[in-house]
mmCIF file of C-alpha atoms in Angstrom:
data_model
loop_
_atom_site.group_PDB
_atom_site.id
_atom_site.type_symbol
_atom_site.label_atom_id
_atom_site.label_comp_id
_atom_site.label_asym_id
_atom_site.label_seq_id
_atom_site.Cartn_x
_atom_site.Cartn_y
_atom_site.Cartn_z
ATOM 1 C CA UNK A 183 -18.530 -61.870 -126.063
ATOM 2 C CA UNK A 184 -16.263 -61.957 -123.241
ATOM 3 C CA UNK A 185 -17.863 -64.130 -121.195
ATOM 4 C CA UNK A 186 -18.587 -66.827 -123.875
ATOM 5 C CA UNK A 187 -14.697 -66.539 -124.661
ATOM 6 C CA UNK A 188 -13.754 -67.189 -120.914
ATOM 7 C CA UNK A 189 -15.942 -69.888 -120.612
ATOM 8 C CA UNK A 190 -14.169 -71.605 -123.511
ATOM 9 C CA UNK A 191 -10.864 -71.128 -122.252
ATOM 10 C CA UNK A 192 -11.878 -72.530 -119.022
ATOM 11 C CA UNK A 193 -13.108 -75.720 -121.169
ATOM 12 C CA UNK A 194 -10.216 -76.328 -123.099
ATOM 13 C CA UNK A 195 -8.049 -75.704 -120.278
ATOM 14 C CA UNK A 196 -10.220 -78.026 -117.892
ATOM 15 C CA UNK A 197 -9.381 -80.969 -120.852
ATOM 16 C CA UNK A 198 -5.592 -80.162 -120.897
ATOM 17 C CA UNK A 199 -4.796 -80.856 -117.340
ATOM 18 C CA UNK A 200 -3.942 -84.354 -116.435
ATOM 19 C CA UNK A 201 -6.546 -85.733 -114.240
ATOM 20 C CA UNK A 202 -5.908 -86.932 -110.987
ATOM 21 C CA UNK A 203 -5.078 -90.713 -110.004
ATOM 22 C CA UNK A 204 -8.404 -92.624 -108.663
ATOM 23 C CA UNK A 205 -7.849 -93.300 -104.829
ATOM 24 C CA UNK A 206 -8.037 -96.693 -102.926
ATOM 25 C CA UNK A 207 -11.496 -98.600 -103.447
ATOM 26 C CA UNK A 208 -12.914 -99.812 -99.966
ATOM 27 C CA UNK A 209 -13.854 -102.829 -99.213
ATOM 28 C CA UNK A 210 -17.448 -103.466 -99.622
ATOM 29 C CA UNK A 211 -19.373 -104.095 -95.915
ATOM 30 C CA UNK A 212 -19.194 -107.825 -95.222
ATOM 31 C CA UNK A 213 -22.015 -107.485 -92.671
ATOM 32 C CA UNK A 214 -25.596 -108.010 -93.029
ATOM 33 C CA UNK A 215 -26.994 -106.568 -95.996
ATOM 34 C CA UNK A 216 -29.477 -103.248 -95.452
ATOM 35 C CA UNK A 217 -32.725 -103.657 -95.106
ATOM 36 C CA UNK A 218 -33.822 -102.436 -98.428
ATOM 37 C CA UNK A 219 -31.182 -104.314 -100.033
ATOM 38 C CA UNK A 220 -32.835 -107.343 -102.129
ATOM 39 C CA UNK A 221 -29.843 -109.655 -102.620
ATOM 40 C CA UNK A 222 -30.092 -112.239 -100.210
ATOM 41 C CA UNK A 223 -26.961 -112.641 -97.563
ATOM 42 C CA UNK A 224 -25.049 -115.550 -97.738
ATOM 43 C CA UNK A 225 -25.094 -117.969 -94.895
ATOM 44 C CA UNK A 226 -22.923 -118.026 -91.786
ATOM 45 C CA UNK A 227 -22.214 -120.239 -89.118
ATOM 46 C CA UNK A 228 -22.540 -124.494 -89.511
ATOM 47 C CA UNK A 229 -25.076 -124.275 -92.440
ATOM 48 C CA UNK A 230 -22.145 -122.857 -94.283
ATOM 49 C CA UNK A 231 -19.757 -125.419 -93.579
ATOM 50 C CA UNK A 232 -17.191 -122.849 -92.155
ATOM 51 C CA UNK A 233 -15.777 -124.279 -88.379
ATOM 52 C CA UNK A 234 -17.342 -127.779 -88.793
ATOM 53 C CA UNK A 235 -15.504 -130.583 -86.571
ATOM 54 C CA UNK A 236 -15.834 -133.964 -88.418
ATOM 55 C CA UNK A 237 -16.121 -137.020 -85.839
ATOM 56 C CA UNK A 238 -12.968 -139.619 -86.590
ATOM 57 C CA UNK A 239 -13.868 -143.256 -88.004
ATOM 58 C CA UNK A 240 -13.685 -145.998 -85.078
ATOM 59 C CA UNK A 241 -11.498 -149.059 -86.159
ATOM 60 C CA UNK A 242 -10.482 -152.108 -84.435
ATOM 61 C CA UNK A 243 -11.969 -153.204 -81.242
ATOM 62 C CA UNK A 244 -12.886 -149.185 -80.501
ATOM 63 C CA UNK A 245 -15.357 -149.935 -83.493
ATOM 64 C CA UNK A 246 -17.429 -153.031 -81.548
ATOM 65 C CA UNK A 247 -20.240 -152.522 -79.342
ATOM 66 C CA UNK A 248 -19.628 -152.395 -75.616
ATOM 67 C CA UNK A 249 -20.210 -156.223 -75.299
ATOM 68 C CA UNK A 250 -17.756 -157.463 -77.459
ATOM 69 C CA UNK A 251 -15.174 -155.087 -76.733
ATOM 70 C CA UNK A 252 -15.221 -156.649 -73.244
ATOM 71 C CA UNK A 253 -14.987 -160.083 -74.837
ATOM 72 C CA UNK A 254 -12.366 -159.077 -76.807
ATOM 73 C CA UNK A 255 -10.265 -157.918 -73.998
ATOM 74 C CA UNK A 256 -10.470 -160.769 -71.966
ATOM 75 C CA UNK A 257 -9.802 -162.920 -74.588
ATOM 76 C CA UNK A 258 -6.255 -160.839 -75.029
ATOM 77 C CA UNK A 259 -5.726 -160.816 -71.948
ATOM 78 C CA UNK A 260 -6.551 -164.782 -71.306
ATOM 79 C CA UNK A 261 -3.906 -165.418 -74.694
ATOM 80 C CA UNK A 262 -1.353 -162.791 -72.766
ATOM 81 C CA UNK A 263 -1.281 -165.065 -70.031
ATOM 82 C CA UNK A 264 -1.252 -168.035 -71.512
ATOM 83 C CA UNK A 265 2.018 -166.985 -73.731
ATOM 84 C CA UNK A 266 3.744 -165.917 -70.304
ATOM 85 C CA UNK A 267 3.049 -168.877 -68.446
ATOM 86 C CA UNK A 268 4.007 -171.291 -71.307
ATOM 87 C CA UNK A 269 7.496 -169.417 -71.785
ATOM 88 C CA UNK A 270 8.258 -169.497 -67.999
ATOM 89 C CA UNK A 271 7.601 -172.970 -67.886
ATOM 90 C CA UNK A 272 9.935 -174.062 -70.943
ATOM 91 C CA UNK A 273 12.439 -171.396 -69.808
ATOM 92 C CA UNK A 274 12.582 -173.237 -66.258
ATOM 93 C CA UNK A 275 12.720 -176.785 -67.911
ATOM 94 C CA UNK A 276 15.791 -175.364 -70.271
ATOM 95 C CA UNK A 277 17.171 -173.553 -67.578
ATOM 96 C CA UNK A 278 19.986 -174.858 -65.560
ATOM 97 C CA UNK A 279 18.695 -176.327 -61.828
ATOM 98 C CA UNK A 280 17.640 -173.630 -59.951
ATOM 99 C CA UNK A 281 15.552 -173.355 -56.397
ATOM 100 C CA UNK A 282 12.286 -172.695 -58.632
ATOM 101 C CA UNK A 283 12.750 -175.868 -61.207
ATOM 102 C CA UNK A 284 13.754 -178.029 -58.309
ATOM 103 C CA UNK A 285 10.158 -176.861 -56.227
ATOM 104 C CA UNK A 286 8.429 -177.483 -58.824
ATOM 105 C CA UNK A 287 10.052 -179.908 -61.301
ATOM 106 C CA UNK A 288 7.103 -182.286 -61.494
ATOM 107 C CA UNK A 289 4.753 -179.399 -62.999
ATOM 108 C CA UNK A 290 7.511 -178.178 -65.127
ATOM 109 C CA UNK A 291 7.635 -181.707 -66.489
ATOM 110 C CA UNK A 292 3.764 -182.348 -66.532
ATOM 111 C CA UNK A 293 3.394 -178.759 -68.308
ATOM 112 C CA UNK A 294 6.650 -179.848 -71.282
ATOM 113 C CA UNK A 295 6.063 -183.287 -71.959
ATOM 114 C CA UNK A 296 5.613 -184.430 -74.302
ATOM 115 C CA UNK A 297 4.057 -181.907 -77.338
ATOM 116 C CA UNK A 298 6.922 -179.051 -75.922
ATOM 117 C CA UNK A 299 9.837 -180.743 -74.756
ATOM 118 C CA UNK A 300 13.409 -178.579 -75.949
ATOM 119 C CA UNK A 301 16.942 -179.916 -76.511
ATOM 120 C CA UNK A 302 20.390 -178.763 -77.399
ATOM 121 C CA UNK A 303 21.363 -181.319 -79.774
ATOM 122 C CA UNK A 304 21.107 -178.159 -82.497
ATOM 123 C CA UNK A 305 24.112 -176.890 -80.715
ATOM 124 C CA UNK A 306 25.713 -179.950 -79.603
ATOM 125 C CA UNK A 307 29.619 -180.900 -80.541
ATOM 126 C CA UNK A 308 28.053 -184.432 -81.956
ATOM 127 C CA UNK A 309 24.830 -184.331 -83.652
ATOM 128 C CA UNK A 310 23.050 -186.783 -84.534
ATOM 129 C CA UNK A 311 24.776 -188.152 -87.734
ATOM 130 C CA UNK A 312 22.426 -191.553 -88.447
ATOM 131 C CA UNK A 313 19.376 -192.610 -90.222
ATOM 132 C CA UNK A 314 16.914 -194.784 -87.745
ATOM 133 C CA UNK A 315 14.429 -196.744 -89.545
ATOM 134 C CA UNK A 316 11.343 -197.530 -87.725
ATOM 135 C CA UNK A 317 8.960 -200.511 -88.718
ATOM 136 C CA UNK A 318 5.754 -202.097 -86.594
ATOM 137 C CA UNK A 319 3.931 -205.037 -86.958
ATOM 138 C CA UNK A 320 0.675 -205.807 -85.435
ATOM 139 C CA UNK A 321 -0.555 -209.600 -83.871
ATOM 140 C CA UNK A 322 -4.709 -209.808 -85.311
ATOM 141 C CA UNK A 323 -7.039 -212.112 -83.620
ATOM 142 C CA UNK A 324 -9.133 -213.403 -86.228
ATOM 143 C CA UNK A 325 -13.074 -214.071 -86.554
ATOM 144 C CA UNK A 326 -12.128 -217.460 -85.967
ATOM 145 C CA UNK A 327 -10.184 -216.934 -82.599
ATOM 146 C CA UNK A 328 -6.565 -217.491 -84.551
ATOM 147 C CA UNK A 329 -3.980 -215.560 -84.565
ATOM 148 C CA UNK A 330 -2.092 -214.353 -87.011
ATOM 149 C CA UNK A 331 0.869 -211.595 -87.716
ATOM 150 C CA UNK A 332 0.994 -208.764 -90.306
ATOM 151 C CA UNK A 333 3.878 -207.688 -92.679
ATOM 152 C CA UNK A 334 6.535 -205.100 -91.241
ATOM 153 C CA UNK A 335 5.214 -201.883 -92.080
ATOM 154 C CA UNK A 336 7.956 -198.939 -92.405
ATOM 155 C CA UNK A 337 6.531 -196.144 -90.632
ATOM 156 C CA UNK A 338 9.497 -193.875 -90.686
ATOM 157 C CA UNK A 339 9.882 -194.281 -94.563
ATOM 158 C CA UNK A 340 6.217 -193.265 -94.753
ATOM 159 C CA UNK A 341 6.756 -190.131 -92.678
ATOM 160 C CA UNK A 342 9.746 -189.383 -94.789
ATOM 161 C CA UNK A 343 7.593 -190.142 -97.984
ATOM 162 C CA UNK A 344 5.535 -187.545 -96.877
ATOM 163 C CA UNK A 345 7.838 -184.630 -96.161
ATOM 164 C CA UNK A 346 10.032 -184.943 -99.444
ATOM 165 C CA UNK A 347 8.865 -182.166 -101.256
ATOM 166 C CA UNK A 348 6.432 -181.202 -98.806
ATOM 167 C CA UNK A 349 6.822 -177.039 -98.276
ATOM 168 C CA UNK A 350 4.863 -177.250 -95.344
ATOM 169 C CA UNK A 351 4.870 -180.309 -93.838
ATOM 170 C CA UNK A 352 3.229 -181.134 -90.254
ATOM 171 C CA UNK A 353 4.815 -181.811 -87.468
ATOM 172 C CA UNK A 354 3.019 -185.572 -86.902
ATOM 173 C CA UNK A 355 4.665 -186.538 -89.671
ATOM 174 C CA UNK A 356 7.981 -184.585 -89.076
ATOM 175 C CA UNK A 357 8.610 -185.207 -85.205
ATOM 176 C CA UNK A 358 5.419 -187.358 -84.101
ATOM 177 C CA UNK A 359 7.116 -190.966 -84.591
ATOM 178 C CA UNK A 360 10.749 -189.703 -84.610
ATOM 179 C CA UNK A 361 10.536 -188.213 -81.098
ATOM 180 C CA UNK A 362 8.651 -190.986 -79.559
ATOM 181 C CA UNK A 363 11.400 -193.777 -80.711
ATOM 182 C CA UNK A 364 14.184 -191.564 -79.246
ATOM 183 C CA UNK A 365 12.314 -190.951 -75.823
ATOM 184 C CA UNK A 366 11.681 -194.358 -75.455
ATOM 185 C CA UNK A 367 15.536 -195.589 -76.373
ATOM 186 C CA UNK A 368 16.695 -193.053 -74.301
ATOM 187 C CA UNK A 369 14.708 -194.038 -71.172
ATOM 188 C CA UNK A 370 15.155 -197.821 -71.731
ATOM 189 C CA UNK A 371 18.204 -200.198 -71.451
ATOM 190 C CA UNK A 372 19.401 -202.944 -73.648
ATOM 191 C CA UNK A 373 16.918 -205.209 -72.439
ATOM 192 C CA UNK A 374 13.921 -202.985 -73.119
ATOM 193 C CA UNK A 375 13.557 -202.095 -69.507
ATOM 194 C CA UNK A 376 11.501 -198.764 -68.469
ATOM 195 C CA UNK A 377 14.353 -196.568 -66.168
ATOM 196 C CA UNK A 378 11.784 -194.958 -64.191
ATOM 197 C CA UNK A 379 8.121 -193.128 -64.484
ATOM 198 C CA UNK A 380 9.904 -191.440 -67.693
ATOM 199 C CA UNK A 381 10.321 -194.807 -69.834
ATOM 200 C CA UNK A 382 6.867 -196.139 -68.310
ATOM 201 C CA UNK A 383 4.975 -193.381 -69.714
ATOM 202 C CA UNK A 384 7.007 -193.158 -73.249
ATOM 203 C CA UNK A 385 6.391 -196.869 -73.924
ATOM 204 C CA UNK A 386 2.793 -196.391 -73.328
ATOM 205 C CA UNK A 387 2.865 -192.961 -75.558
ATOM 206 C CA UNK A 388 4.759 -195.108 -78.279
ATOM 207 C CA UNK A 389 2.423 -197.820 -77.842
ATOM 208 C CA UNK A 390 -0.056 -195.890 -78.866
ATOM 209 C CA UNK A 391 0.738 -193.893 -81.960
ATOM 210 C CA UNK A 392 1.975 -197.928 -83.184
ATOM 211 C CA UNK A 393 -1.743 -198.336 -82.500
ATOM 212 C CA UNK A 394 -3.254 -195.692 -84.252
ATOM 213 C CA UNK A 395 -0.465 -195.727 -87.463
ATOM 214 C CA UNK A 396 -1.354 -199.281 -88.273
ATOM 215 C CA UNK A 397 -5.079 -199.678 -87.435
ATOM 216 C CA UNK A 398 -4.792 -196.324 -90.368
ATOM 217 C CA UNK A 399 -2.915 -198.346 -92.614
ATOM 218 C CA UNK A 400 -5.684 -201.130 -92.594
ATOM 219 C CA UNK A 401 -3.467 -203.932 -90.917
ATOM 220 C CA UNK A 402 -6.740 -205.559 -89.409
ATOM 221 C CA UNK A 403 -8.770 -207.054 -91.812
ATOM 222 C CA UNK A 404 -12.648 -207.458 -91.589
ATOM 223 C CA UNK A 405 -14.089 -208.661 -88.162
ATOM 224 C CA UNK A 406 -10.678 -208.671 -87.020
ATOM 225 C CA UNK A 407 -9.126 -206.839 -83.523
ATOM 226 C CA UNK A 408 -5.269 -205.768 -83.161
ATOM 227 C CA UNK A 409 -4.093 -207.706 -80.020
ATOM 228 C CA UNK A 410 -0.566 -207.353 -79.592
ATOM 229 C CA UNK A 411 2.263 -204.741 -81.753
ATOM 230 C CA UNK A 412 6.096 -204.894 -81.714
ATOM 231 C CA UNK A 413 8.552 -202.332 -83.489
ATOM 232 C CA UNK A 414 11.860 -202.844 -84.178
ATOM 233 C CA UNK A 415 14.622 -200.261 -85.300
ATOM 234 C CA UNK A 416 17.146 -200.259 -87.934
ATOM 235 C CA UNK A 417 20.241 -197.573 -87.499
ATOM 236 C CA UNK A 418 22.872 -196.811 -90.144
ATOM 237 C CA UNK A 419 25.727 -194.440 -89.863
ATOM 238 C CA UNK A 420 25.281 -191.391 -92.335
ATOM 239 C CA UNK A 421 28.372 -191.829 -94.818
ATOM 240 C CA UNK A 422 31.140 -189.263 -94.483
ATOM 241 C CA UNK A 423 31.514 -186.640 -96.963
ATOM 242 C CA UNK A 424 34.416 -187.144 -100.010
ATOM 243 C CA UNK A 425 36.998 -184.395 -98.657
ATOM 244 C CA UNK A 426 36.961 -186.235 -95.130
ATOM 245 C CA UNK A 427 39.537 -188.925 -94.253
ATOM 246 C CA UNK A 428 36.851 -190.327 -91.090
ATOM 247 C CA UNK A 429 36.321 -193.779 -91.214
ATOM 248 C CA UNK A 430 32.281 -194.918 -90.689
ATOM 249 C CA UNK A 431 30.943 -198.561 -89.916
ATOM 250 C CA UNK A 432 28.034 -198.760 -92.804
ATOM 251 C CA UNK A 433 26.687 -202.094 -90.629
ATOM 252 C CA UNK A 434 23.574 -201.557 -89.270
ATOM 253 C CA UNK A 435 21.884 -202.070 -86.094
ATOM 254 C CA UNK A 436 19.017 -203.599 -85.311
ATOM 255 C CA UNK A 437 16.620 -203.258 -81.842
ATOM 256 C CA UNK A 438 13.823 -205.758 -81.517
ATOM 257 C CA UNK A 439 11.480 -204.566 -78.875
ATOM 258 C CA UNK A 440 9.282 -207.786 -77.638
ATOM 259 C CA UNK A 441 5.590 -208.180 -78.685
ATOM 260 C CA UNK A 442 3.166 -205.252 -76.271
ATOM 261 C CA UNK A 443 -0.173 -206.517 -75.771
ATOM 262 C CA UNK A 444 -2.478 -204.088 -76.462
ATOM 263 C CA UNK A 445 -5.426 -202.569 -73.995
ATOM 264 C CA UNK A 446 -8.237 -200.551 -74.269
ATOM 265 C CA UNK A 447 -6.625 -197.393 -72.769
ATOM 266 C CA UNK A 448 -3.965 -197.581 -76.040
ATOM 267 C CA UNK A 449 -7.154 -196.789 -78.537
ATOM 268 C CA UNK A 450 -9.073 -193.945 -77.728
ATOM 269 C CA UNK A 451 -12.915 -194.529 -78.037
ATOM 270 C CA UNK A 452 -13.482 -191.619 -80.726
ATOM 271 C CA UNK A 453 -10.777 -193.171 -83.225
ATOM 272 C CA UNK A 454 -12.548 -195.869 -84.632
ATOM 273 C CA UNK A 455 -9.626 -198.146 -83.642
ATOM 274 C CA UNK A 456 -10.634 -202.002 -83.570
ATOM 275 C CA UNK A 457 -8.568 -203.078 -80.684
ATOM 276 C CA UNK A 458 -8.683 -206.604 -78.372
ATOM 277 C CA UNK A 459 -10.667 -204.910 -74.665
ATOM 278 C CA UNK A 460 -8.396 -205.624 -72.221
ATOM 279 C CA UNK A 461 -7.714 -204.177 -68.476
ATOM 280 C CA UNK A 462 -4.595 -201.783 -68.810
ATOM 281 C CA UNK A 463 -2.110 -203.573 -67.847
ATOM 282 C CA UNK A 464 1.004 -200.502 -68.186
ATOM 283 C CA UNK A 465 3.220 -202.220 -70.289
ATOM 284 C CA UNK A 466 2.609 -205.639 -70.433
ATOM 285 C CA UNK A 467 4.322 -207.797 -73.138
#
């Protein structure tokens, strides 16, 4: 009887105590599993995408074979080159004289004329304040050996025509014509007489475009050859604005240049033009 009354007592007070807390779980082995174990191990190493380096995308010229990155290169370089010599040479023809422009003035010259020649008239204390009208007229020799002249065509006006409104206009039609007639007035005298190698070669550059402009407008008719052209100038004073008390001279001026006979060397062979063949004869009139 005792003992089955101790034993109880030990039960009941076995369920009275407060049990004790649970200690810290480990962390379960991360290694390879044991050999009995049948779960398989996950994978380690590049398979499992852990410590992968991904190679970076080529672009640009890095992204061309070895060929053409070569290519490339020299073609930079050739462009870098070109861009350093072409801003030397208009810096030196800008430039006030110096030992290097003086040296070599004629290549300066050679390089500038006449597509990148620079002036200050932007920044001058006059600009230009008129409106130059520039006409041309051609002499034809017919199929039946006459000759005969065409109408005055307005060249200028047609340039003009084509810029109003234009958002991008080209530079033929802005400067092409424009530049010419002010090279050639401002390397000629009042008679129309060349002041050096200058005026020679912008009457023969003028010449040409006069040419070119009216063999495009279609002033030879069928089976007929341009033999001679002549341009002629018409200058107005722009009209002062309302709030200024300066006096302008509306009358206009007029400059006749005589009749050029035309050559072969004034129509190049691959523009069609239908021009009189005759020896070059640098600015014969």
């Amino acid at each position: 009887m005792e003992t089955e009354a101790g034993a109880a007592d030990e039960g009941a007070r076995l369920t009275t105590e407060p049990s004790a807390p649970p200690g810290p779980r480990l962390p379960e082995p991360s290694g390879p599993s044991s050999p009995g174990s049948s779960e398989p191990s996950e994978p380690s190493g590049p398979e499992s995408g852990e410590g992968r380096s991904e190679v970076p995308e080529r672009r640009g010229i890095a992204a061309l074979s070895p060929g053409y990155q070569l290519t490339a290169v020299l073609a930079l370089i050739g462009v870098a080159l070109f861009t350093c010599v072409h801003i030397l040479m208009v810096f030196l023809h800008v430039a006030p004289s110096n030992t290097i422009s003086k040296q070599h003035g004629a290549l300066v010259g050679a390089w500038v004329y006449p597509e990148f020649e620079q002036n200050w008239k932007l920044f001058a204390p006059n600009p230009l304040q008129q409106n130059i009208a520039v006409q041309a007229r051609a002499e034809l020799r017919t199929t039946d050996g006459e000759l005969r002249a065409t109408r005055w065509y307005g060249l200028s006006a047609q340039d003009g025509a084509a810029i109003d409104g234009n958002l991008l206009p080209s530079h033929t039609q802005q400067n092409e014509l424009r530049r010419a007639w002010d090279v050639y007035t401002g390397t000629h005298d009042a008679q129309n007489r060349p002041n050096g190698l200058r005026g020679t070669l912008s009457e023969q550059y003028l010449r040409r475009i006069l040419v070119l402009r009216l063999d495009r407008l279609g002033a030879a008719g069928k089976g007929e050859q341009i033999e001679r052209v002549q341009i002629r100038s018409m200058t107005t004073a722009v009209e002062s604005p309302k709030w200024s008390d300066e006096k302008v001279d509306q009358k206009p001026a007029y400059r006749v240049v005589p009749w050029w006979t035309v050559t072969s060397s004034d129509a190049p062979l691959d523009s069609g033009t239908r021009v009189r063949l005759q020896a070059p004869a640098g600015g014969d009139r």
